[in-house]
């Protein structure tokens, strides 16, 4: 074995965080762009300009979600089982919404009909806005606890409903998710387009950044007043994974305990707020490359803030806190984690290199003139 069991558990927590960050930074950008499509594009040519900024990349970016889901299944099978039973209808909603994205990108411009293209524009909007909202709602519900139970045979049963997920705090988390992705997409469009399209994208991106700053602050205050979870007794973290072998207490403000215990973790919420302000200023002074870099760091700050706040919990249970799934006791075997880690070390650098190469080779500003001069060779 390369690492002991406990170290591998920690490494896989970090790897899955990285995979979700990769998804948010890349495919989240595509979602933000599609949400802004009808706002920044007033004519068909302008909307095609917007779509062609992400045309070469959207399908590759979406692979991050598939990879993250696959890693979740392989590394944390009980979390996968609990999540896909508890959030089943929400996940189906996301899946059906995502169907509109490949169809919209590929078929929108195949027929020169305003009604046809308008319908696909709305399809792209829904296929991006709904997943962005639902992912945030799912994270929000983790802070509240998910109503599931685990019996002595380690079988998971969920007792909640889809509409129970749409509670005020979860919806706030969903709006944080939507606003930060709109801001990210706006900075991308400011960098990759020109003239009026870039100006409108920058304006809406800055609006989204201001909304994000307010909502993220409100969410932080709300979390400080929620009943958080803390482990008070834990079995051997090197031993066989058993989510029934621990004791958990709930205390108001406990979700912020990690920041007190490890002050360096405060760098993540600070990073989220600081880079949001930096992106706002860079966009205002027409520095879109720096603004895009800042919103990318903002997404990292937000995701890591949520991850550190929940740590080591992955899916807390509101029915019985003692059975809450954590990174220590909801994982696969030592051998499984070890083999997958070797695969990650080999293949992730290859994927990153190829992705970066694609962005470098296809990097340019997409203009309305280019689309109008090449109507059949563009999306």
PDB file of N, CA and C in Angstrom, residues 85-140:
ATOM      1  N   UNK A  85     -30.681   8.320  -2.983  1.00  0.00           N
ATOM      2  CA  UNK A  85     -32.026   7.965  -2.528  1.00  0.00           C
ATOM      3  C   UNK A  85     -32.695   9.180  -1.903  1.00  0.00           C
ATOM      4  N   UNK A  86     -31.933   9.946  -1.103  1.00  0.00           N
ATOM      5  CA  UNK A  86     -32.498  11.129  -0.465  1.00  0.00           C
ATOM      6  C   UNK A  86     -32.792  12.250  -1.435  1.00  0.00           C
ATOM      7  N   UNK A  87     -31.889  12.444  -2.389  1.00  0.00           N
ATOM      8  CA  UNK A  87     -32.035  13.540  -3.346  1.00  0.00           C
ATOM      9  C   UNK A  87     -32.461  13.009  -4.719  1.00  0.00           C
ATOM     10  N   UNK A  88     -33.179  11.874  -4.731  1.00  0.00           N
ATOM     11  CA  UNK A  88     -33.477  11.205  -5.998  1.00  0.00           C
ATOM     12  C   UNK A  88     -34.215  12.120  -6.978  1.00  0.00           C
ATOM     13  N   UNK A  89     -35.316  12.712  -6.543  1.00  0.00           N
ATOM     14  CA  UNK A  89     -36.103  13.544  -7.456  1.00  0.00           C
ATOM     15  C   UNK A  89     -35.331  14.810  -7.841  1.00  0.00           C
ATOM     16  N   UNK A  90     -34.551  15.331  -6.897  1.00  0.00           N
ATOM     17  CA  UNK A  90     -33.721  16.496  -7.223  1.00  0.00           C
ATOM     18  C   UNK A  90     -32.679  16.134  -8.276  1.00  0.00           C
ATOM     19  N   UNK A  91     -32.061  14.959  -8.137  1.00  0.00           N
ATOM     20  CA  UNK A  91     -31.062  14.522  -9.105  1.00  0.00           C
ATOM     21  C   UNK A  91     -31.694  14.246 -10.468  1.00  0.00           C
ATOM     22  N   UNK A  92     -32.906  13.685 -10.467  1.00  0.00           N
ATOM     23  CA  UNK A  92     -33.591  13.459 -11.731  1.00  0.00           C
ATOM     24  C   UNK A  92     -33.928  14.791 -12.410  1.00  0.00           C
ATOM     25  N   UNK A  93     -34.303  15.781 -11.602  1.00  0.00           N
ATOM     26  CA  UNK A  93     -34.571  17.114 -12.142  1.00  0.00           C
ATOM     27  C   UNK A  93     -33.323  17.692 -12.787  1.00  0.00           C
ATOM     28  N   UNK A  94     -32.183  17.529 -12.112  1.00  0.00           N
ATOM     29  CA  UNK A  94     -30.908  17.998 -12.672  1.00  0.00           C
ATOM     30  C   UNK A  94     -30.587  17.251 -13.960  1.00  0.00           C
ATOM     31  N   UNK A  95     -30.765  15.944 -13.942  1.00  0.00           N
ATOM     32  CA  UNK A  95     -30.444  15.135 -15.121  1.00  0.00           C
ATOM     33  C   UNK A  95     -31.280  15.541 -16.329  1.00  0.00           C
ATOM     34  N   UNK A  96     -32.587  15.682 -16.122  1.00  0.00           N
ATOM     35  CA  UNK A  96     -33.450  16.059 -17.249  1.00  0.00           C
ATOM     36  C   UNK A  96     -33.155  17.482 -17.712  1.00  0.00           C
ATOM     37  N   UNK A  97     -32.790  18.374 -16.792  1.00  0.00           N
ATOM     38  CA  UNK A  97     -32.415  19.734 -17.186  1.00  0.00           C
ATOM     39  C   UNK A  97     -31.136  19.718 -18.015  1.00  0.00           C
ATOM     40  N   UNK A  98     -30.175  18.875 -17.610  1.00  0.00           N
ATOM     41  CA  UNK A  98     -28.911  18.798 -18.343  1.00  0.00           C
ATOM     42  C   UNK A  98     -29.089  18.260 -19.755  1.00  0.00           C
ATOM     43  N   UNK A  99     -30.179  17.507 -20.000  1.00  0.00           N
ATOM     44  CA  UNK A  99     -30.434  17.014 -21.357  1.00  0.00           C
ATOM     45  C   UNK A  99     -30.548  18.163 -22.361  1.00  0.00           C
ATOM     46  N   UNK A 100     -31.033  19.321 -21.899  1.00  0.00           N
ATOM     47  CA  UNK A 100     -31.226  20.442 -22.813  1.00  0.00           C
ATOM     48  C   UNK A 100     -29.906  21.029 -23.300  1.00  0.00           C
ATOM     49  N   UNK A 101     -28.821  20.817 -22.546  1.00  0.00           N
ATOM     50  CA  UNK A 101     -27.561  21.464 -22.906  1.00  0.00           C
ATOM     51  C   UNK A 101     -26.955  20.897 -24.197  1.00  0.00           C
ATOM     52  N   UNK A 102     -26.676  19.599 -24.297  1.00  0.00           N
ATOM     53  CA  UNK A 102     -26.106  19.105 -25.573  1.00  0.00           C
ATOM     54  C   UNK A 102     -27.050  19.295 -26.747  1.00  0.00           C
ATOM     55  N   UNK A 103     -28.348  19.098 -26.502  1.00  0.00           N
ATOM     56  CA  UNK A 103     -29.304  19.290 -27.601  1.00  0.00           C
ATOM     57  C   UNK A 103     -29.358  20.753 -28.026  1.00  0.00           C
ATOM     58  N   UNK A 104     -29.367  21.649 -27.046  1.00  0.00           N
ATOM     59  CA  UNK A 104     -29.429  23.075 -27.361  1.00  0.00           C
ATOM     60  C   UNK A 104     -28.195  23.559 -28.101  1.00  0.00           C
ATOM     61  N   UNK A 105     -27.022  23.155 -27.630  1.00  0.00           N
ATOM     62  CA  UNK A 105     -25.790  23.581 -28.291  1.00  0.00           C
ATOM     63  C   UNK A 105     -25.705  23.048 -29.721  1.00  0.00           C
ATOM     64  N   UNK A 106     -26.088  21.792 -29.915  1.00  0.00           N
ATOM     65  CA  UNK A 106     -25.899  21.159 -31.225  1.00  0.00           C
ATOM     66  C   UNK A 106     -27.004  21.467 -32.230  1.00  0.00           C
ATOM     67  N   UNK A 107     -28.231  21.674 -31.759  1.00  0.00           N
ATOM     68  CA  UNK A 107     -29.356  21.786 -32.688  1.00  0.00           C
ATOM     69  C   UNK A 107     -29.939  23.191 -32.813  1.00  0.00           C
ATOM     70  N   UNK A 108     -29.556  24.096 -31.911  1.00  0.00           N
ATOM     71  CA  UNK A 108     -30.166  25.429 -31.916  1.00  0.00           C
ATOM     72  C   UNK A 108     -30.070  26.100 -33.282  1.00  0.00           C
ATOM     73  N   UNK A 109     -28.894  26.089 -33.877  1.00  0.00           N
ATOM     74  CA  UNK A 109     -28.674  26.853 -35.109  1.00  0.00           C
ATOM     75  C   UNK A 109     -28.853  26.020 -36.376  1.00  0.00           C
ATOM     76  N   UNK A 110     -29.371  24.807 -36.240  1.00  0.00           N
ATOM     77  CA  UNK A 110     -29.545  23.953 -37.418  1.00  0.00           C
ATOM     78  C   UNK A 110     -30.705  24.407 -38.305  1.00  0.00           C
ATOM     79  N   UNK A 111     -31.705  25.056 -37.682  1.00  0.00           N
ATOM     80  CA  UNK A 111     -32.866  25.524 -38.430  1.00  0.00           C
ATOM     81  C   UNK A 111     -32.960  27.034 -38.285  1.00  0.00           C
ATOM     82  N   UNK A 112     -33.079  27.723 -39.396  1.00  0.00           N
ATOM     83  CA  UNK A 112     -33.140  29.182 -39.380  1.00  0.00           C
ATOM     84  C   UNK A 112     -34.584  29.634 -39.121  1.00  0.00           C
ATOM     85  N   UNK A 113     -35.006  29.429 -37.878  1.00  0.00           N
ATOM     86  CA  UNK A 113     -36.360  29.788 -37.463  1.00  0.00           C
ATOM     87  C   UNK A 113     -36.282  30.500 -36.121  1.00  0.00           C
ATOM     88  N   UNK A 114     -36.782  31.730 -36.021  1.00  0.00           N
ATOM     89  CA  UNK A 114     -36.733  32.459 -34.747  1.00  0.00           C
ATOM     90  C   UNK A 114     -37.408  31.689 -33.606  1.00  0.00           C
ATOM     91  N   UNK A 115     -38.548  31.048 -33.884  1.00  0.00           N
ATOM     92  CA  UNK A 115     -39.243  30.310 -32.834  1.00  0.00           C
ATOM     93  C   UNK A 115     -38.413  29.120 -32.360  1.00  0.00           C
ATOM     94  N   UNK A 116     -37.854  28.376 -33.314  1.00  0.00           N
ATOM     95  CA  UNK A 116     -37.004  27.231 -32.986  1.00  0.00           C
ATOM     96  C   UNK A 116     -35.833  27.674 -32.125  1.00  0.00           C
ATOM     97  N   UNK A 117     -35.124  28.703 -32.514  1.00  0.00           N
ATOM     98  CA  UNK A 117     -33.942  29.147 -31.782  1.00  0.00           C
ATOM     99  C   UNK A 117     -34.305  29.745 -30.426  1.00  0.00           C
ATOM    100  N   UNK A 118     -35.432  30.446 -30.374  1.00  0.00           N
ATOM    101  CA  UNK A 118     -35.869  31.023 -29.111  1.00  0.00           C
ATOM    102  C   UNK A 118     -36.183  29.924 -28.087  1.00  0.00           C
ATOM    103  N   UNK A 119     -36.818  28.855 -28.541  1.00  0.00           N
ATOM    104  CA  UNK A 119     -37.141  27.745 -27.643  1.00  0.00           C
ATOM    105  C   UNK A 119     -35.876  27.078 -27.103  1.00  0.00           C
ATOM    106  N   UNK A 120     -34.885  26.913 -27.967  1.00  0.00           N
ATOM    107  CA  UNK A 120     -33.636  26.310 -27.502  1.00  0.00           C
ATOM    108  C   UNK A 120     -32.869  27.252 -26.584  1.00  0.00           C
ATOM    109  N   UNK A 121     -32.988  28.544 -26.786  1.00  0.00           N
ATOM    110  CA  UNK A 121     -32.362  29.498 -25.856  1.00  0.00           C
ATOM    111  C   UNK A 121     -32.918  29.313 -24.448  1.00  0.00           C
ATOM    112  N   UNK A 122     -34.252  29.162 -24.368  1.00  0.00           N
ATOM    113  CA  UNK A 122     -34.866  28.904 -23.065  1.00  0.00           C
ATOM    114  C   UNK A 122     -34.450  27.533 -22.528  1.00  0.00           C
ATOM    115  N   UNK A 123     -34.279  26.569 -23.430  1.00  0.00           N
ATOM    116  CA  UNK A 123     -33.808  25.252 -23.005  1.00  0.00           C
ATOM    117  C   UNK A 123     -32.417  25.318 -22.398  1.00  0.00           C
ATOM    118  N   UNK A 124     -31.523  26.077 -23.030  1.00  0.00           N
ATOM    119  CA  UNK A 124     -30.177  26.250 -22.484  1.00  0.00           C
ATOM    120  C   UNK A 124     -30.211  26.975 -21.145  1.00  0.00           C
ATOM    121  N   UNK A 125     -31.103  27.956 -21.036  1.00  0.00           N
ATOM    122  CA  UNK A 125     -31.242  28.674 -19.765  1.00  0.00           C
ATOM    123  C   UNK A 125     -31.679  27.717 -18.658  1.00  0.00           C
ATOM    124  N   UNK A 126     -32.745  26.958 -18.899  1.00  0.00           N
ATOM    125  CA  UNK A 126     -33.248  26.031 -17.884  1.00  0.00           C
ATOM    126  C   UNK A 126     -32.229  24.923 -17.590  1.00  0.00           C
ATOM    127  N   UNK A 127     -31.542  24.450 -18.631  1.00  0.00           N
ATOM    128  CA  UNK A 127     -30.565  23.388 -18.454  1.00  0.00           C
ATOM    129  C   UNK A 127     -29.344  23.815 -17.673  1.00  0.00           C
ATOM    130  N   UNK A 128     -29.191  25.110 -17.455  1.00  0.00           N
ATOM    131  CA  UNK A 128     -28.061  25.617 -16.673  1.00  0.00           C
ATOM    132  C   UNK A 128     -28.507  26.190 -15.331  1.00  0.00           C
ATOM    133  N   UNK A 129     -29.622  26.924 -15.326  1.00  0.00           N
ATOM    134  CA  UNK A 129     -30.086  27.553 -14.089  1.00  0.00           C
ATOM    135  C   UNK A 129     -30.585  26.514 -13.090  1.00  0.00           C
ATOM    136  N   UNK A 130     -31.312  25.488 -13.555  1.00  0.00           N
ATOM    137  CA  UNK A 130     -31.862  24.486 -12.632  1.00  0.00           C
ATOM    138  C   UNK A 130     -30.757  23.693 -11.932  1.00  0.00           C
ATOM    139  N   UNK A 131     -29.753  23.147 -12.654  1.00  0.00           N
ATOM    140  CA  UNK A 131     -28.672  22.457 -11.932  1.00  0.00           C
ATOM    141  C   UNK A 131     -27.918  23.371 -10.976  1.00  0.00           C
ATOM    142  N   UNK A 132     -27.653  24.606 -11.394  1.00  0.00           N
ATOM    143  CA  UNK A 132     -26.939  25.535 -10.508  1.00  0.00           C
ATOM    144  C   UNK A 132     -27.709  25.748  -9.216  1.00  0.00           C
ATOM    145  N   UNK A 133     -29.022  25.897  -9.319  1.00  0.00           N
ATOM    146  CA  UNK A 133     -29.857  26.090  -8.126  1.00  0.00           C
ATOM    147  C   UNK A 133     -29.926  24.821  -7.286  1.00  0.00           C
ATOM    148  N   UNK A 134     -30.150  23.670  -7.912  1.00  0.00           N
ATOM    149  CA  UNK A 134     -30.334  22.421  -7.171  1.00  0.00           C
ATOM    150  C   UNK A 134     -29.058  22.002  -6.452  1.00  0.00           C
ATOM    151  N   UNK A 135     -27.904  22.195  -7.077  1.00  0.00           N
ATOM    152  CA  UNK A 135     -26.653  21.852  -6.411  1.00  0.00           C
ATOM    153  C   UNK A 135     -26.477  22.689  -5.142  1.00  0.00           C
ATOM    154  N   UNK A 136     -26.803  23.966  -5.218  1.00  0.00           N
ATOM    155  CA  UNK A 136     -26.719  24.806  -4.032  1.00  0.00           C
ATOM    156  C   UNK A 136     -27.715  24.384  -2.969  1.00  0.00           C
ATOM    157  N   UNK A 137     -28.937  24.044  -3.391  1.00  0.00           N
ATOM    158  CA  UNK A 137     -29.965  23.568  -2.454  1.00  0.00           C
ATOM    159  C   UNK A 137     -29.496  22.294  -1.749  1.00  0.00           C
ATOM    160  N   UNK A 138     -28.858  21.394  -2.484  1.00  0.00           N
ATOM    161  CA  UNK A 138     -28.364  20.148  -1.891  1.00  0.00           C
ATOM    162  C   UNK A 138     -27.320  20.435  -0.811  1.00  0.00           C
ATOM    163  N   UNK A 139     -26.388  21.338  -1.109  1.00  0.00           N
ATOM    164  CA  UNK A 139     -25.366  21.690  -0.115  1.00  0.00           C
ATOM    165  C   UNK A 139     -26.015  22.342   1.106  1.00  0.00           C
ATOM    166  N   UNK A 140     -26.998  23.203   0.874  1.00  0.00           N
ATOM    167  CA  UNK A 140     -27.694  23.837   1.988  1.00  0.00           C
ATOM    168  C   UNK A 140     -28.347  22.831   2.904  1.00  0.00           C
TER     169      UNK A 140
END
